[in-house]
Amino acid sequence: MIDTESGSFPSSAMRVVRRLLQSWPAAVSLLILLGVVGMAIFAPWVTSSDPTRGNLRERLQPPSVEHLLGTDEQGRDMLTRIIWGGRIALQVGVFSLLIGLVVGVTMGLLSGYYGGWVDTIVMRATDLILAFPYILLVIAIVSILGPDIFNAMIAIGVRIIPEFARVVRSIVLSIRSKEYVLAARAVGASDRRIILRHVLPNCTAQIIVLGTLMLAGAILAEASLSFLGLGAQPPEPSWGTMVARGRDYLVTHPHLSIAPGMAILIVVYSLNVFGDWLRDLLDPQID
Amino acid sequence: MTGYVIRRLLQIVPVLIGITLVAFLVFYFTPGDPVALMLGEIGTPEVEAQLRVSLGLDQPAYLQYLRFLGGLVQGDLGTSYLSRLPVTTTLWPALWATFQLTTSALLVAILIGVPVGVLAAVKRARFLDYFSMSFAVAGVSAPVFWTGMLFIYLFSLKLRWFPAGGSESVSSIVLPMFTLGIFCAGFLARMTRSCMLEVLGQDYIRTARAKGLSETIVLAKHAFRNAAIPIVTVVGLQFGSLMGGSILTETVFAWPGIGRVVIQAIFQRDAPTVQGGIVIIGTMFSLINLAVDLLYAKLDPSIRYS
């Protein structure tokens, strides 16, 4: 039924794990990402202080045993804020990715499968979204909706839609006239069934790869928006906001900006390395 | 080719209309009352009403949009709420500053990214390849605003080699140029590497080597020349995305570019400037991408027929 060459699920999962152990950069990236996800989920339990409430008597302290990364200009523990910042980064990243993925994949499936005016409308819509530099479109949408973290998710999600729509559409176009699709239609399968059972499964590999790389982009976009003051609003501990606020103390306390920026770099770097590895794994012709 | 060019030119028309629509929506939904913003405390109700009419703000949204389009075709992008001057008086010089920044950043990116990519492809799966590619991934993963601040800390505050911001002296452009260039160089190095690897796997490379040509000639004449076509495209498309990255770089370095002007105008609620800036950046971005597409179609005939 489902056109995969790799056989049943457990054996292909084992194959992925085996390949992962052969590539240490990808394995390390995955470990880092799992660590960040774990910290973000369990932030209230792994940190002891409040990420938003400060203590002015302890402001701008250097790293110490008590505060591993020191404290910020309001006396808040930097490590605590960075861990909570991971929560915001992942929340915005994952939710905007989901918006882009669900809407984009649906649009791509419909546009590739039906063609005609559906295709024309979808393609012109994606053209329009891609007519702006990434961050400018996100800024424009946030300006329309108002600057906060929820609207940032929507804005980034909208920007991701065409990426999925285009990739899925081109895959659908290439398999629409394959024998098994024609056979399914000949035996009277409905469009809905053909799309969900025969077409969509062929797109999953590419969707997963693209999703990983788009998540990296979404996290960078959230950080950029918050850096500009158009995303998360203080006192929310977004990494981008933290870098921006550390600016005033760059001469005396550079770690206030360096540490949260390093967190962004590590997460985005890991996502990119892992995404590249996934792409090579699922698309052998590149190598 | 002509058919392709016409088709591609026609495609851009709805996109340009869409850009004006997005820009207008931003204008329309910018919070705050422009009349209060312009008059401050001095406005009487009569003066305020009069100003509202003269700005066209009493009209329904679609009429305001048509009025905006009407001005646009005559080269009028509107008047700033704050300076009361045409928005183009600030936007054109800002666009020029952005152009200077992006072209010099692109130059940095090409000078770093292309040689690194070629080298990584030649030394494939060896230390140099892994080493340079891990830096290339870092280049695309590091947030530009953060790289910029690291540069300011290191090269301006500590070493005092370059100014931390502004555009007063010639050396002011060095840090923003490298900040933006390195971000782009990472991407370019990765693309160059994969283009080169693809070419190096071709039969004619094996033939050239079998003929006994020196490795330098094989790489320079046979491999790089063929890899250059997709690389040119990538460079062109990067120029567009540099306009996005420049928004952040300009903000960090107080470079007087169009991105910084738009961001400032958003916070000052100067809706016409935001609107004009979005139209200009969107149009430039689309035209650059169009030019790249056409150039690519000229270089690679198979594109036109797909």
Coordinates of C-alpha atoms in Angstrom, one line a residue:
Chain A
M1 CA 0.0 0.0 0.0
I2 CA 2.5 2.6 1.1
D3 CA 5.3 2.9 -1.4
T4 CA 8.4 2.6 0.7
E5 CA 11.4 0.5 -0.1
S6 CA 12.8 0.3 3.3
G7 CA 10.5 -2.3 4.7
S8 CA 8.7 -2.3 8.1
F9 CA 9.0 0.4 10.6
P10 CA 11.2 -1.2 13.3
S11 CA 13.9 -2.3 10.9
S12 CA 14.1 1.1 9.2
A13 CA 14.3 2.8 12.6
M14 CA 17.1 0.5 13.6
R15 CA 18.9 1.4 10.3
V16 CA 18.6 5.1 11.2
V17 CA 20.0 4.6 14.6
R18 CA 22.9 2.6 13.2
R19 CA 23.7 5.3 10.7
L20 CA 23.4 7.9 13.5
L21 CA 26.0 6.1 15.6
Q22 CA 28.4 6.2 12.6
S23 CA 28.2 10.0 12.3
W24 CA 29.4 11.6 15.6
P25 CA 28.5 15.2 14.7
A26 CA 24.9 14.2 14.0
A27 CA 24.8 12.1 17.2
V28 CA 26.2 14.9 19.3
S29 CA 23.8 17.5 17.7
L30 CA 20.9 15.2 18.5
L31 CA 22.1 14.8 22.1
I32 CA 22.4 18.6 22.5
L33 CA 18.9 19.1 21.1
L34 CA 17.4 16.5 23.3
G35 CA 19.2 18.2 26.3
V36 CA 17.8 21.6 25.3
V37 CA 14.3 20.2 24.8
G38 CA 14.5 18.5 28.2
M39 CA 15.7 21.7 29.9
A40 CA 12.9 23.7 28.3
I41 CA 10.2 21.2 29.3
F42 CA 11.5 20.9 32.9
A43 CA 12.6 24.5 33.3
P44 CA 10.5 25.1 36.4
W45 CA 12.2 22.1 38.1
V46 CA 15.8 22.5 37.0
T47 CA 16.0 26.1 37.9
S48 CA 15.4 27.5 41.4
S49 CA 14.9 31.2 40.9
D50 CA 12.3 33.3 39.1
P51 CA 13.5 34.2 35.5
T52 CA 11.6 37.5 35.5
R53 CA 12.0 38.8 39.1
G54 CA 15.3 40.4 40.0
N55 CA 17.1 41.3 43.1
L56 CA 18.9 44.6 42.7
R57 CA 21.3 43.9 45.5
E58 CA 22.7 41.1 43.3
R59 CA 22.9 42.9 40.0
L60 CA 25.7 42.5 37.4
Q61 CA 27.5 39.8 39.3
P62 CA 30.3 37.9 37.6
P63 CA 30.0 34.1 37.2
S64 CA 30.2 32.3 40.6
V65 CA 29.2 29.0 42.2
E66 CA 25.9 30.4 43.1
H67 CA 25.3 32.0 39.7
L68 CA 27.1 30.0 37.1
L69 CA 26.7 32.6 34.4
G70 CA 26.5 35.6 36.7
T71 CA 23.5 37.9 37.0
D72 CA 22.0 40.5 34.7
E73 CA 21.3 44.2 35.2
Q74 CA 18.3 43.5 37.4
G75 CA 20.1 40.8 39.5
R76 CA 18.4 37.9 37.7
D77 CA 20.3 34.6 37.4
M78 CA 21.6 34.4 33.7
L79 CA 21.6 30.6 33.5
T80 CA 18.0 30.5 34.7
R81 CA 17.0 33.1 32.1
I82 CA 18.8 31.2 29.4
I83 CA 17.1 27.9 30.3
W84 CA 13.7 29.7 30.3
G85 CA 14.7 31.4 27.1
G86 CA 15.0 28.0 25.5
R87 CA 11.4 27.4 26.4
I88 CA 10.4 30.5 24.4
A89 CA 12.7 29.7 21.5
L90 CA 11.3 26.1 21.2
Q91 CA 7.7 27.1 21.7
V92 CA 7.8 29.8 19.0
G93 CA 9.9 27.5 16.8
V94 CA 7.7 24.5 17.1
F95 CA 4.4 26.3 16.8
S96 CA 5.4 28.4 13.9
L97 CA 6.8 25.3 12.2
L98 CA 3.5 23.5 12.8
I99 CA 1.5 26.3 11.2
G100 CA 3.8 26.4 8.2
L101 CA 3.9 22.6 7.9
V102 CA 0.2 21.9 8.2
V103 CA -0.9 24.8 5.9
G104 CA 2.0 24.4 3.5
V105 CA 1.8 20.7 3.1
T106 CA -2.0 20.9 2.6
M107 CA -1.6 23.6 0.0
G108 CA 1.2 21.7 -1.8
L109 CA -0.8 18.5 -1.9
L110 CA -3.9 20.2 -3.2
S111 CA -2.1 22.4 -5.7
G112 CA 0.1 19.5 -7.1
Y113 CA -2.8 17.0 -7.2
Y114 CA -5.5 19.1 -8.7
G115 CA -3.5 21.6 -10.7
G116 CA -5.6 24.2 -12.6
W117 CA -6.9 27.3 -10.7
V118 CA -6.1 25.8 -7.3
D119 CA -2.5 25.5 -8.4
T120 CA -2.5 29.0 -9.8
I121 CA -3.8 30.6 -6.6
V122 CA -1.5 28.6 -4.3
M123 CA 1.6 29.4 -6.5
R124 CA 0.8 33.2 -6.7
A125 CA 0.3 33.2 -2.9
T126 CA 3.6 31.6 -2.3
D127 CA 5.2 34.0 -4.8
L128 CA 3.9 36.9 -2.7
I129 CA 5.2 35.6 0.6
L130 CA 8.6 34.9 -1.0
A131 CA 8.6 38.5 -2.5
F132 CA 10.0 39.8 0.8
P133 CA 13.2 39.1 2.6
Y134 CA 12.4 36.6 5.4
I135 CA 12.8 39.0 8.3
L136 CA 11.0 41.9 6.6
L137 CA 7.9 39.8 6.0
V138 CA 7.9 38.7 9.6
I139 CA 8.3 42.3 10.7
A140 CA 5.5 43.4 8.4
I141 CA 3.1 40.8 9.7
V142 CA 4.0 41.5 13.3
S143 CA 3.4 45.2 12.7
I144 CA -0.1 44.4 11.4
L145 CA -1.0 42.1 14.3
G146 CA 0.9 43.9 17.1
P147 CA 4.3 42.9 18.6
D148 CA 4.1 39.9 21.0
I149 CA 5.2 36.4 21.1
F150 CA 2.0 34.8 19.9
N151 CA 1.9 37.1 16.8
A152 CA 5.6 36.3 16.2
M153 CA 4.6 32.6 15.9
I154 CA 1.9 33.4 13.3
A155 CA 4.2 35.6 11.3
I156 CA 7.1 33.1 11.2
G157 CA 4.6 30.3 10.4
V158 CA 3.2 32.3 7.5
R159 CA 6.7 32.8 6.1
I160 CA 7.4 29.0 6.3
I161 CA 4.2 28.0 4.4
P162 CA 5.6 28.4 0.9
E163 CA 8.7 26.4 1.6
F164 CA 6.6 23.3 2.4
A165 CA 4.0 24.1 -0.3
R166 CA 6.6 24.2 -3.0
V167 CA 8.5 21.1 -2.0
V168 CA 5.4 19.0 -1.6
R169 CA 3.9 20.3 -4.8
S170 CA 6.9 19.3 -6.8
I171 CA 7.0 15.8 -5.3
V172 CA 3.2 15.4 -6.0
L173 CA 3.7 16.5 -9.6
S174 CA 6.4 13.9 -10.1
I175 CA 4.4 11.0 -8.7
R176 CA 0.9 12.0 -9.8
S177 CA 1.1 9.8 -12.9
K178 CA 3.0 6.9 -11.4
E179 CA 1.4 3.4 -11.8
Y180 CA 0.4 2.9 -8.2
V181 CA -1.5 6.2 -8.1
L182 CA -3.2 5.4 -11.4
A183 CA -4.0 1.9 -10.2
A184 CA -5.5 3.3 -7.0
R185 CA -7.7 5.6 -9.0
A186 CA -8.7 2.8 -11.4
V187 CA -10.0 0.7 -8.5
G188 CA -12.1 3.6 -7.5
A189 CA -10.2 5.1 -4.6
S190 CA -11.4 8.6 -3.6
D191 CA -9.1 11.6 -4.1
R192 CA -8.9 12.0 -0.4
R193 CA -7.7 8.4 0.0
I194 CA -5.2 8.6 -2.8
I195 CA -3.7 11.8 -1.4
L196 CA -3.5 10.6 2.2
R197 CA -2.5 7.0 1.6
H198 CA -0.5 7.1 -1.6
V199 CA 0.8 10.6 -2.2
L200 CA 1.5 12.0 1.3
P201 CA 3.7 9.1 2.5
N202 CA 6.0 9.8 -0.3
C203 CA 6.6 13.3 0.9
T204 CA 7.4 12.5 4.6
A205 CA 11.1 12.2 4.2
Q206 CA 11.5 15.6 2.5
I207 CA 9.0 17.1 5.0
I208 CA 11.1 15.9 7.9
V209 CA 14.4 17.3 6.5
L210 CA 12.8 20.6 5.6
G211 CA 11.1 20.8 9.0
T212 CA 14.5 20.5 10.8
L213 CA 16.1 23.2 8.7
M214 CA 13.0 25.5 8.9
L215 CA 12.9 25.0 12.7
A216 CA 16.5 26.4 12.8
G217 CA 15.3 29.4 10.7
A218 CA 12.3 30.0 12.9
I219 CA 14.4 30.1 16.1
L220 CA 16.7 32.6 14.5
A221 CA 13.7 34.6 13.3
E222 CA 12.2 34.7 16.8
A223 CA 15.5 35.8 18.3
S224 CA 15.9 38.5 15.6
L225 CA 12.4 39.8 16.2
S226 CA 12.8 39.9 19.9
F227 CA 16.2 41.6 19.5
L228 CA 14.5 44.3 17.5
G229 CA 11.8 44.6 20.2
L230 CA 9.1 43.2 18.0
G231 CA 8.8 39.7 19.5
A232 CA 8.9 38.7 23.1
Q233 CA 8.5 41.7 25.4
P234 CA 10.5 42.3 28.6
P235 CA 10.6 40.8 31.2
E236 CA 10.1 37.6 29.2
P237 CA 13.5 35.9 28.9
S238 CA 13.8 35.5 25.1
W239 CA 17.4 35.0 24.0
G240 CA 17.1 37.8 21.4
T241 CA 15.8 40.2 24.0
M242 CA 18.6 39.3 26.4
V243 CA 21.3 40.0 23.7
A244 CA 19.7 43.3 23.0
R245 CA 19.5 44.3 26.7
G246 CA 23.1 43.3 27.3
R247 CA 24.2 45.9 24.7
D248 CA 24.3 48.7 27.2
Y249 CA 26.7 46.7 29.4
L250 CA 28.9 45.4 26.5
V251 CA 32.0 47.3 27.8
T252 CA 31.9 46.1 31.3
H253 CA 29.8 42.9 31.2
P254 CA 30.0 41.4 27.8
H255 CA 28.8 38.0 29.0
L256 CA 25.3 39.4 29.3
S257 CA 25.1 39.4 25.5
I258 CA 27.5 36.7 24.7
A259 CA 25.9 33.9 26.7
P260 CA 22.3 34.1 25.3
G261 CA 23.8 34.5 21.8
M262 CA 25.9 31.4 22.3
A263 CA 22.7 29.5 23.3
I264 CA 21.1 30.5 19.9
L265 CA 24.2 29.5 18.1
I266 CA 24.4 26.1 19.7
V267 CA 20.8 25.2 19.1
V268 CA 20.7 26.5 15.5
Y269 CA 24.0 24.9 14.8
S270 CA 22.9 21.5 16.1
L271 CA 19.6 21.7 14.1
N272 CA 21.6 22.5 10.9
V273 CA 24.1 19.7 11.4
F274 CA 21.3 17.2 12.2
G275 CA 19.2 18.4 9.3
D276 CA 22.1 18.1 6.9
W277 CA 22.7 14.6 8.1
L278 CA 19.0 13.7 7.7
R279 CA 19.0 15.0 4.2
D280 CA 22.1 13.0 3.3
L281 CA 20.5 9.9 4.9
L282 CA 17.1 10.2 3.2
D283 CA 18.4 11.5 -0.2
P284 CA 21.4 9.3 -1.1
Q285 CA 21.8 10.9 -4.6
I286 CA 23.4 14.1 -3.1
D287 CA 26.3 12.1 -1.8
Chain B
M1 CA 13.9 32.3 -24.3
T2 CA 11.6 35.2 -25.3
G3 CA 8.6 33.2 -24.2
Y4 CA 10.2 32.5 -20.9
V5 CA 11.2 36.1 -20.3
I6 CA 7.6 37.3 -21.1
R7 CA 6.1 34.6 -18.8
R8 CA 8.5 35.6 -16.0
L9 CA 7.8 39.3 -16.4
L10 CA 4.1 38.7 -16.3
Q11 CA 4.5 36.7 -13.2
I12 CA 6.0 39.6 -11.3
V13 CA 3.0 41.9 -11.9
P14 CA 0.7 40.3 -9.3
V15 CA 3.6 40.1 -6.9
L16 CA 4.3 43.8 -7.2
I17 CA 0.6 44.5 -6.6
G18 CA 0.7 42.1 -3.6
I19 CA 3.7 44.0 -2.2
T20 CA 1.8 47.3 -2.3
L21 CA -1.1 45.6 -0.6
V22 CA 1.0 44.2 2.3
A23 CA 2.7 47.6 2.7
F24 CA -0.7 49.3 2.8
L25 CA -2.0 46.8 5.4
V26 CA 1.0 47.6 7.6
F27 CA 0.3 51.3 7.1
Y28 CA -3.4 50.9 7.9
F29 CA -2.9 48.8 11.0
T30 CA 0.0 50.8 12.5
P31 CA -1.4 51.7 16.0
G32 CA -1.8 55.2 17.2
D33 CA -3.6 58.2 15.7
P34 CA -1.4 60.0 13.1
V35 CA -3.3 63.3 13.6
A36 CA -2.5 63.3 17.3
L37 CA 1.0 62.3 16.5
M38 CA 1.4 65.3 14.1
L39 CA -0.4 68.0 16.1
G40 CA 0.5 66.9 19.6
E41 CA -1.1 69.2 22.2
I42 CA -1.8 72.1 19.9
G43 CA -4.6 70.6 17.8
T44 CA -8.1 71.9 18.1
P45 CA -11.0 69.6 17.0
E46 CA -11.5 71.7 13.8
V47 CA -7.8 71.6 12.9
E48 CA -7.7 67.9 13.6
A49 CA -10.7 67.2 11.4
Q50 CA -9.3 69.3 8.6
L51 CA -5.9 67.4 8.8
R52 CA -7.7 64.1 8.8
V53 CA -9.5 65.0 5.6
S54 CA -6.4 66.3 3.9
L55 CA -4.5 63.1 4.8
G56 CA -7.5 61.1 3.4
L57 CA -7.8 59.3 6.7
D58 CA -11.6 59.9 6.8
Q59 CA -12.0 57.7 3.7
P60 CA -12.7 53.9 3.7
A61 CA -9.7 51.6 3.5
Y62 CA -10.0 50.6 -0.1
L63 CA -10.1 54.3 -1.2
Q64 CA -7.0 55.0 0.9
Y65 CA -5.3 52.1 -0.8
L66 CA -6.3 53.3 -4.3
R67 CA -5.1 56.8 -3.4
F68 CA -1.8 55.2 -2.3
L69 CA -1.5 53.3 -5.6
G70 CA -2.3 56.5 -7.5
G71 CA 0.5 58.3 -5.8
L72 CA 2.8 55.4 -6.3
V73 CA 2.6 55.3 -10.1
Q74 CA 3.6 59.0 -10.1
G75 CA 6.6 58.2 -7.9
D76 CA 4.9 59.6 -4.8
L77 CA 5.3 57.2 -1.8
G78 CA 3.6 59.5 0.7
T79 CA 4.6 62.1 3.3
S80 CA 6.2 61.3 6.6
Y81 CA 4.0 62.0 9.7
L82 CA 7.1 63.2 11.6
S83 CA 9.2 65.3 9.2
R84 CA 6.3 66.3 6.9
L85 CA 8.6 65.7 4.0
P86 CA 8.1 63.1 1.2
V87 CA 9.2 59.7 2.6
T88 CA 11.5 59.4 -0.4
T89 CA 13.7 62.1 1.0
T90 CA 14.8 59.7 3.7
L91 CA 14.3 56.4 1.9
W92 CA 16.4 57.0 -1.3
P93 CA 19.6 58.0 0.6
A94 CA 18.9 55.1 3.0
L95 CA 18.5 52.7 0.1
W96 CA 21.9 53.9 -1.2
A97 CA 23.5 53.2 2.2
T98 CA 22.0 49.7 2.2
F99 CA 23.2 49.1 -1.3
Q100 CA 26.8 50.0 -0.3
L101 CA 26.6 47.7 2.7
T102 CA 25.1 44.8 0.9
T103 CA 27.4 44.9 -2.2
S104 CA 30.5 45.2 0.0
A105 CA 29.2 42.4 2.2
L106 CA 28.6 40.3 -0.9
L107 CA 32.2 40.9 -2.0
V108 CA 33.5 39.7 1.4
A109 CA 31.2 36.7 1.1
I110 CA 32.5 35.8 -2.4
L111 CA 36.1 36.3 -1.5
I112 CA 35.8 34.1 1.5
G113 CA 33.0 31.7 0.6
V114 CA 34.0 30.6 -2.9
P115 CA 37.6 29.7 -2.3
V116 CA 36.7 27.9 0.9
G117 CA 34.0 25.9 -0.9
V118 CA 36.4 25.0 -3.7
L119 CA 39.1 23.9 -1.3
A120 CA 36.7 21.9 0.8
A121 CA 35.4 20.1 -2.3
V122 CA 39.0 19.3 -3.5
K123 CA 40.0 18.1 0.0
R124 CA 36.8 16.2 0.4
A125 CA 36.3 14.1 3.5
R126 CA 39.7 15.2 4.9
F127 CA 40.5 17.4 7.8
L128 CA 40.4 20.7 5.8
D129 CA 36.9 19.9 4.5
Y130 CA 35.4 19.1 7.9
F131 CA 37.2 22.1 9.5
S132 CA 36.1 24.7 7.0
M133 CA 32.6 23.3 6.7
S134 CA 32.0 23.3 10.5
F135 CA 32.9 27.0 10.3
A136 CA 30.6 27.5 7.4
V137 CA 27.7 26.0 9.4
A138 CA 28.6 28.3 12.2
G139 CA 28.4 31.3 9.8
V140 CA 24.8 30.5 8.8
S141 CA 23.8 29.5 12.4
A142 CA 25.1 32.5 14.3
P143 CA 22.5 35.4 14.6
V144 CA 23.9 38.4 12.7
F145 CA 23.0 40.8 15.4
W146 CA 25.0 38.8 17.9
T147 CA 28.0 38.4 15.5
G148 CA 27.9 42.2 15.1
M149 CA 28.0 42.8 18.8
L150 CA 30.9 40.4 19.2
F151 CA 32.8 42.3 16.5
I152 CA 32.0 45.6 18.3
Y153 CA 33.2 44.2 21.5
L154 CA 36.4 42.8 20.1
F155 CA 37.5 45.2 17.3
S156 CA 36.0 48.4 18.5
L157 CA 35.8 48.4 22.3
K158 CA 38.9 46.2 23.0
L159 CA 41.3 46.6 20.1
R160 CA 39.9 50.1 19.0
W161 CA 40.6 49.3 15.3
F162 CA 37.2 50.3 13.9
P163 CA 34.3 52.6 15.0
A164 CA 31.5 50.7 16.7
G165 CA 28.8 52.3 14.6
G166 CA 27.6 55.2 12.5
S167 CA 28.8 56.1 9.0
E168 CA 31.1 59.1 9.6
S169 CA 34.3 57.7 8.4
V170 CA 35.2 55.2 5.7
S171 CA 36.3 52.6 8.2
S172 CA 32.7 52.6 9.7
I173 CA 31.6 50.1 7.0
V174 CA 34.3 47.5 7.9
L175 CA 32.6 45.8 10.8
P176 CA 29.0 45.8 9.4
M177 CA 30.4 44.6 6.1
F178 CA 32.2 41.6 7.7
T179 CA 29.3 40.9 10.0
L180 CA 26.9 40.5 7.1
G181 CA 29.5 39.1 4.7
I182 CA 30.5 36.2 7.1
F183 CA 26.8 35.2 7.5
C184 CA 26.6 35.0 3.7
A185 CA 30.0 33.4 3.2
G186 CA 29.0 30.3 5.2
F187 CA 26.1 29.7 2.9
L188 CA 28.2 30.4 -0.2
A189 CA 31.0 28.0 0.9
R190 CA 28.5 25.2 1.4
M191 CA 26.8 25.8 -2.0
T192 CA 30.2 26.1 -3.8
R193 CA 31.3 22.9 -2.2
S194 CA 28.3 20.9 -3.3
C195 CA 28.3 22.4 -6.8
M196 CA 32.0 21.5 -7.2
L197 CA 31.5 18.0 -5.9
E198 CA 28.7 17.4 -8.4
V199 CA 31.0 18.6 -11.3
L200 CA 34.0 16.6 -10.0
G201 CA 31.9 13.5 -10.2
Q202 CA 31.3 13.9 -13.9
D203 CA 32.7 11.8 -16.7
Y204 CA 34.5 14.7 -18.5
I205 CA 36.5 15.4 -15.4
R206 CA 37.7 11.8 -15.4
T207 CA 38.5 12.2 -19.1
A208 CA 40.4 15.4 -18.5
R209 CA 42.5 13.7 -15.8
A210 CA 43.0 10.6 -18.1
K211 CA 44.3 12.9 -20.8
G212 CA 47.1 13.7 -18.3
L213 CA 46.1 17.3 -17.7
S214 CA 47.5 18.8 -14.5
E215 CA 45.2 18.8 -11.5
T216 CA 45.2 22.7 -11.5
I217 CA 44.0 22.8 -15.1
V218 CA 41.3 20.2 -14.4
L219 CA 40.1 22.1 -11.4
A220 CA 40.3 25.6 -12.8
K221 CA 39.3 25.0 -16.5
H222 CA 37.0 22.0 -16.4
A223 CA 35.5 21.8 -12.9
F224 CA 35.2 25.4 -11.6
R225 CA 33.9 26.8 -14.9
N226 CA 31.0 24.4 -14.9
A227 CA 30.3 24.8 -11.2
A228 CA 30.3 28.6 -11.7
I229 CA 26.8 28.6 -13.3
P230 CA 24.9 27.5 -10.2
I231 CA 27.3 29.5 -8.0
V232 CA 26.4 32.7 -9.9
T233 CA 22.7 32.0 -9.2
V234 CA 23.4 31.4 -5.5
V235 CA 25.3 34.6 -5.3
G236 CA 22.5 36.5 -7.0
L237 CA 19.9 35.0 -4.7
Q238 CA 22.1 35.8 -1.7
F239 CA 22.1 39.5 -2.7
G240 CA 18.4 39.5 -2.1
S241 CA 18.6 37.8 1.3
L242 CA 21.4 40.1 2.3
M243 CA 18.8 42.9 2.2
G244 CA 17.0 41.0 5.0
G245 CA 20.2 40.5 7.0
S246 CA 21.1 44.1 6.5
I247 CA 18.0 45.1 8.5
L248 CA 19.6 43.6 11.7
T249 CA 23.1 44.6 10.8
E250 CA 22.1 48.2 10.3
T251 CA 20.3 48.3 13.6
V252 CA 23.3 46.9 15.5
F253 CA 25.8 49.3 13.8
A254 CA 23.5 52.3 13.5
W255 CA 24.2 52.2 9.7
P256 CA 21.8 54.6 8.1
G257 CA 20.3 52.0 5.7
I258 CA 16.7 51.5 4.7
G259 CA 16.2 48.6 7.1
R260 CA 17.1 50.7 10.1
V261 CA 14.9 53.6 8.8
V262 CA 11.9 51.2 8.6
I263 CA 12.5 49.7 12.1
Q264 CA 12.8 53.2 13.6
A265 CA 9.7 54.3 11.8
I266 CA 7.8 51.3 13.2
F267 CA 8.6 52.5 16.7
Q268 CA 7.9 56.1 15.9
R269 CA 4.6 55.0 14.4
D270 CA 5.5 56.9 11.2
A271 CA 3.3 54.7 9.1
P272 CA 4.0 56.3 5.6
T273 CA 7.7 55.8 6.0
V274 CA 7.2 52.1 7.0
Q275 CA 4.8 51.7 4.1
G276 CA 7.2 53.3 1.6
G277 CA 10.2 51.3 2.9
I278 CA 8.3 48.0 2.6
V279 CA 7.4 48.8 -1.0
I280 CA 11.0 49.7 -1.9
I281 CA 12.6 46.7 -0.2
G282 CA 10.0 44.3 -1.6
T283 CA 10.3 45.6 -5.1
M284 CA 14.1 45.6 -5.1
F285 CA 14.1 42.1 -3.7
S286 CA 11.7 40.8 -6.4
L287 CA 13.5 42.6 -9.2
I288 CA 16.9 41.1 -8.1
N289 CA 15.4 37.7 -7.9
L290 CA 13.8 38.2 -11.4
A291 CA 17.2 39.3 -12.8
V292 CA 18.8 36.2 -11.3
D293 CA 16.2 33.9 -12.8
L294 CA 16.6 35.4 -16.2
L295 CA 20.4 35.3 -16.0
Y296 CA 20.2 31.6 -14.9
A297 CA 17.8 30.8 -17.8
K298 CA 20.3 32.4 -20.2
L299 CA 23.2 30.4 -18.7
D300 CA 21.4 27.1 -18.4
P301 CA 19.0 26.4 -21.3
S302 CA 17.3 23.4 -19.6
I303 CA 15.6 25.8 -17.2
R304 CA 13.5 27.5 -19.8
Y305 CA 11.7 24.3 -20.8
S306 CA 10.9 23.0 -17.4

